[in-house]
Coordinates of C-alpha atoms in Angstrom, one line a residue:
M1 CA 27.9 -91.4 -46.2
D2 CA 25.9 -91.4 -49.5
V3 CA 24.8 -87.9 -50.1
S4 CA 24.4 -87.6 -53.2
G5 CA 20.9 -87.8 -53.6
C6 CA 20.0 -84.9 -51.2
T7 CA 20.3 -81.8 -50.8
C8 CA 22.4 -80.1 -47.4
P9 CA 20.2 -78.3 -45.3
S10 CA 20.4 -74.7 -45.5
D11 CA 17.2 -73.5 -42.8
F12 CA 19.5 -72.9 -39.9
P13 CA 18.7 -70.0 -37.2
S14 CA 20.1 -66.5 -37.7
P15 CA 22.9 -66.0 -36.3
P16 CA 24.6 -69.3 -36.4
S17 CA 26.4 -68.0 -32.3
N18 CA 23.1 -68.7 -31.4
L19 CA 22.7 -72.0 -30.6
V20 CA 18.8 -73.5 -30.8
C21 CA 16.8 -74.7 -33.5
K22 CA 14.5 -73.6 -36.1
G23 CA 11.1 -75.6 -34.4
N24 CA 11.1 -77.1 -30.9
S25 CA 14.3 -76.2 -29.0
M26 CA 15.4 -77.0 -25.5
D27 CA 18.1 -77.0 -23.1
C28 CA 19.6 -80.4 -22.7
P29 CA 20.3 -80.9 -19.3
I30 CA 22.9 -83.3 -17.7
T31 CA 22.7 -84.9 -14.4
C32 CA 25.8 -86.4 -12.6
N33 CA 27.3 -87.5 -9.3
Q34 CA 27.7 -84.1 -7.4
S35 CA 26.9 -82.0 -3.6
P36 CA 24.7 -80.4 -4.3
P37 CA 23.0 -81.9 -6.9
S38 CA 23.3 -79.8 -9.8
P39 CA 22.2 -80.7 -13.6
L40 CA 25.5 -79.7 -16.1
V41 CA 23.6 -77.7 -19.3
P42 CA 25.4 -78.2 -22.7
R43 CA 26.0 -74.4 -24.7
A44 CA 23.9 -76.1 -27.8
Q45 CA 19.9 -76.4 -27.8
L46 CA 19.3 -79.4 -29.6
S47 CA 15.2 -80.7 -31.0
Q48 CA 15.8 -84.2 -29.3
C49 CA 18.4 -84.2 -26.5
G50 CA 21.3 -87.4 -25.9
S51 CA 21.7 -88.8 -29.6
G52 CA 23.7 -86.3 -31.0
C53 CA 23.0 -85.2 -34.6
V54 CA 20.1 -87.4 -35.5
N55 CA 17.7 -86.7 -38.1
A56 CA 15.5 -84.3 -35.5
N57 CA 18.0 -82.1 -35.0
F58 CA 18.9 -80.9 -38.8
R59 CA 17.4 -77.8 -37.6
C60 CA 19.6 -77.1 -34.8
N61 CA 22.6 -74.4 -34.8
G62 CA 24.9 -77.2 -32.6
C63 CA 24.7 -79.7 -35.7
Y64 CA 25.8 -77.0 -38.6
I65 CA 29.1 -79.1 -39.0
W66 CA 27.3 -82.5 -39.4
F67 CA 24.2 -81.5 -41.5
S68 CA 25.9 -78.4 -43.7
S69 CA 29.7 -78.2 -43.3
L70 CA 30.0 -82.2 -43.3
C71 CA 27.5 -82.6 -46.4
R72 CA 28.7 -80.2 -48.5
C73 CA 31.9 -82.1 -48.5
L74 CA 30.6 -85.2 -49.1
R75 CA 28.6 -83.9 -52.2
D76 CA 32.2 -82.4 -54.0
F77 CA 34.0 -85.1 -53.0
Q78 CA 31.2 -87.9 -54.7
A79 CA 30.8 -85.2 -57.7
G80 CA 34.7 -84.7 -58.2
S81 CA 34.5 -81.3 -57.7
Q82 CA 37.1 -79.1 -56.7
T83 CA 37.0 -78.6 -53.0
N84 CA 39.2 -77.5 -50.0
C85 CA 37.9 -80.7 -48.2
V86 CA 40.3 -83.1 -47.2
A87 CA 39.4 -86.8 -46.4
S88 CA 41.4 -89.6 -44.7
P89 CA 41.0 -92.0 -45.8
V90 CA 40.5 -90.5 -49.2
I91 CA 36.9 -90.6 -50.5
P92 CA 36.7 -91.5 -54.4
P93 CA 34.0 -89.4 -56.7
G94 CA 31.7 -91.6 -56.8
S95 CA 28.8 -92.8 -54.4
P96 CA 30.5 -94.6 -51.4
K97 CA 31.5 -98.5 -52.5
P98 CA 29.4 -100.8 -49.6
G99 CA 32.3 -101.6 -46.9
Q100 CA 33.9 -98.3 -47.4
P101 CA 36.0 -97.3 -43.9
A102 CA 33.9 -93.6 -42.4
S103 CA 37.6 -90.8 -42.8
W104 CA 38.1 -87.6 -41.2
V105 CA 37.3 -84.6 -42.6
L106 CA 39.2 -81.6 -43.2
L107 CA 35.8 -79.3 -44.0
R108 CA 36.0 -76.0 -46.0
T109 CA 36.8 -73.3 -43.9
G110 CA 40.3 -75.3 -42.9
D111 CA 40.1 -74.8 -39.0
L112 CA 37.8 -77.6 -38.6
I113 CA 38.0 -81.0 -38.7
T114 CA 35.2 -83.5 -37.8
T115 CA 34.5 -87.6 -38.9
T116 CA 32.3 -88.8 -41.1
Q117 CA 30.5 -91.3 -38.4
L118 CA 27.8 -89.9 -36.3
I119 CA 29.0 -88.8 -32.8
P120 CA 28.2 -86.6 -30.4
G121 CA 32.0 -86.3 -28.7
I122 CA 35.2 -86.7 -26.9
L123 CA 33.5 -89.3 -24.5
Q124 CA 32.1 -91.7 -27.4
L125 CA 35.5 -91.1 -29.1
D126 CA 36.1 -94.6 -28.1
T127 CA 33.8 -95.7 -31.0
A128 CA 35.3 -94.2 -33.9
T129 CA 36.4 -97.0 -36.4
D130 CA 40.0 -94.7 -36.5
I131 CA 40.3 -93.2 -33.1
D132 CA 43.2 -92.0 -33.9
G133 CA 42.7 -90.9 -37.3
G134 CA 41.3 -86.9 -36.2
F135 CA 44.5 -85.7 -34.4
R136 CA 46.3 -87.5 -36.7
L137 CA 45.0 -85.0 -39.5
G138 CA 45.3 -82.1 -38.0
Q139 CA 49.0 -83.1 -37.0
D140 CA 49.6 -83.4 -41.2
T141 CA 47.7 -80.4 -42.0
L142 CA 49.5 -78.3 -39.6
K143 CA 52.6 -79.6 -41.5
N144 CA 50.9 -79.5 -44.9
K145 CA 50.3 -75.8 -43.9
G146 CA 53.4 -75.0 -42.6
I147 CA 52.7 -74.1 -38.6
R148 CA 53.9 -77.0 -37.0
S149 CA 55.9 -74.9 -34.7
T150 CA 52.9 -72.5 -34.0
G151 CA 49.8 -74.8 -34.8
T152 CA 47.8 -75.8 -31.8
L153 CA 44.5 -78.8 -31.9
A154 CA 41.6 -78.5 -29.8
M155 CA 38.8 -80.6 -28.6
N156 CA 36.4 -79.5 -26.1
S157 CA 34.9 -81.0 -23.6
V158 CA 30.6 -81.6 -23.6
T159 CA 29.8 -78.8 -21.2
T160 CA 32.0 -76.1 -23.3
R161 CA 31.3 -77.4 -26.9
S162 CA 29.1 -76.0 -29.3
E163 CA 28.5 -78.2 -32.0
E164 CA 27.0 -81.9 -30.7
Q165 CA 29.4 -83.8 -33.4
I166 CA 32.4 -84.8 -32.7
H167 CA 34.9 -82.1 -33.9
I168 CA 38.9 -80.8 -33.4
H169 CA 39.8 -77.1 -34.4
V170 CA 42.8 -76.3 -36.2
C171 CA 44.6 -73.1 -35.0
D172 CA 47.4 -71.0 -35.8
W173 CA 48.6 -69.3 -32.4
P174 CA 52.4 -68.2 -32.5
N175 CA 52.4 -65.9 -29.5
S176 CA 50.1 -69.0 -27.5
P177 CA 51.3 -68.2 -23.8
L178 CA 50.9 -71.7 -23.2
R179 CA 53.8 -72.7 -25.3
D180 CA 55.7 -70.2 -23.2
I181 CA 55.1 -72.1 -20.6
I182 CA 55.7 -75.7 -22.1
D183 CA 58.8 -74.3 -23.4
G184 CA 60.7 -74.1 -19.8
L185 CA 59.1 -77.5 -18.4
D186 CA 61.3 -80.2 -17.8
V187 CA 60.7 -83.0 -20.5
N188 CA 62.3 -85.6 -18.0
K189 CA 59.6 -85.2 -15.7
Y190 CA 56.5 -85.6 -18.4
Q191 CA 57.5 -89.0 -19.9
T192 CA 53.9 -89.8 -18.7
S193 CA 51.0 -86.9 -18.2
Q194 CA 51.8 -84.9 -16.0
S195 CA 49.7 -81.6 -14.6
V196 CA 51.1 -78.0 -15.9
P197 CA 51.2 -74.9 -13.9
L198 CA 49.1 -72.1 -15.0
G199 CA 49.9 -69.8 -12.9
A200 CA 50.7 -67.4 -15.6
L201 CA 47.8 -67.8 -17.9
H202 CA 45.5 -66.2 -15.7
K203 CA 42.7 -68.0 -16.1
A204 CA 40.3 -69.2 -14.0
N205 CA 39.3 -72.3 -13.4
A206 CA 41.8 -74.4 -16.1
A207 CA 43.5 -77.5 -14.9
V208 CA 45.6 -79.2 -17.9
N209 CA 47.7 -82.4 -18.0
C210 CA 50.1 -83.2 -20.6
R211 CA 52.7 -85.1 -21.8
V212 CA 55.5 -85.1 -24.4
S213 CA 55.8 -87.2 -27.8
P214 CA 59.1 -89.1 -27.1
N215 CA 61.1 -87.5 -30.1
T216 CA 61.8 -83.8 -32.4
G217 CA 59.3 -84.0 -35.4
V218 CA 56.6 -86.6 -35.1
D219 CA 52.9 -86.6 -33.8
V220 CA 52.0 -88.1 -30.7
N221 CA 49.0 -89.9 -30.1
M222 CA 46.5 -87.5 -28.5
S223 CA 43.6 -89.6 -29.2
R224 CA 45.2 -93.1 -26.7
D225 CA 45.5 -90.6 -24.0
I226 CA 42.2 -89.9 -24.6
V227 CA 40.6 -92.6 -24.3
N228 CA 42.8 -94.0 -21.5
W229 CA 42.0 -90.6 -19.3
L230 CA 37.9 -91.5 -19.9
K231 CA 38.6 -95.1 -18.5
Q232 CA 39.1 -94.1 -15.0
Y233 CA 34.9 -92.7 -14.9
Q234 CA 33.6 -96.0 -16.6
G235 CA 30.8 -97.4 -14.5
S236 CA 30.4 -93.9 -12.9
N237 CA 28.0 -90.4 -13.8
D238 CA 31.3 -89.1 -12.6
C239 CA 31.2 -85.1 -13.4
A240 CA 34.5 -84.6 -14.0
Q241 CA 33.9 -86.7 -17.0
Y242 CA 31.9 -83.8 -18.8
N243 CA 35.0 -81.2 -18.6
V244 CA 37.0 -82.8 -20.2
G245 CA 38.5 -81.5 -23.3
A246 CA 42.3 -82.1 -24.9
G247 CA 44.8 -80.1 -27.1
V248 CA 48.0 -80.9 -29.3
I249 CA 51.0 -77.6 -29.1
T250 CA 54.4 -77.9 -29.7
D251 CA 57.6 -76.6 -28.4
S252 CA 60.5 -74.1 -29.5
R253 CA 62.2 -78.1 -29.1
D254 CA 59.8 -78.9 -32.1
L255 CA 58.1 -81.8 -29.5
S256 CA 54.8 -82.1 -29.3
W257 CA 52.5 -82.5 -26.6
S258 CA 49.3 -84.2 -26.1
C259 CA 46.9 -82.9 -23.6
I260 CA 44.3 -83.5 -21.1
V261 CA 42.0 -80.4 -20.0
T262 CA 40.0 -81.3 -17.2
G263 CA 39.1 -77.5 -16.0
E264 CA 36.1 -76.0 -16.8
R265 CA 37.7 -73.7 -19.3
A266 CA 37.2 -74.7 -22.8
A267 CA 40.1 -76.4 -24.4
E268 CA 39.2 -74.0 -27.1
N269 CA 40.2 -70.9 -24.7
L270 CA 43.7 -72.5 -23.9
F271 CA 45.1 -73.5 -26.8
C272 CA 43.1 -70.7 -30.0
P273 CA 43.5 -67.6 -30.0

């Protein structure tokens, strides 16, 4: 977390949507158990595969969040500068103290949340010091922006994400067709995670299982549901785990829903405009 003596990297390929690296750049295929064998290929190329945003990947667009966006937030915090970044727990001005806990950080743009821990993505969420901190900060952000009723959160799967550092998308979608579907569900049938019919969305290869919060106006523990869902893949190399994403949405009854995305669609594609 101590970047007080650092210059945040700025030498990335242009445009940022081109998910390659300056210098050595390669695909990072994943071999998993499916028949016939067909490696899954994540969107972002890296200089070094299999480790997330280690130093070897500092000039890769797939690590822009870690090396540029988060680095600049940490510089702001440590310098005591005015910033749009928000950290939870708060990062005090000056260099971090020994033993200071990791923080989840809402980045300057206000539409992405990541953590100061090096965590590639959703499959490693259970290694976070505060597993639920990111989605808690996300739901707090929606409230603080006054968009709890129209906002959404989304975390993409391994195969659909563009960044190799765990992050949550913070979105505002008043006319979400997914919210229209959830508004029509019987909450008594969704006290535990159950499949949501998505026919009206007309999105191929989309599948979502959701659980409703027990009371109106309260947060839902999304991370608990992610970690519990992923337990079924422990000890295996089931290809299905690489398509697991997640989303949070609040319906017109002010009930929040924790949703696991299991199809080939990105969670961002279902929960954000």
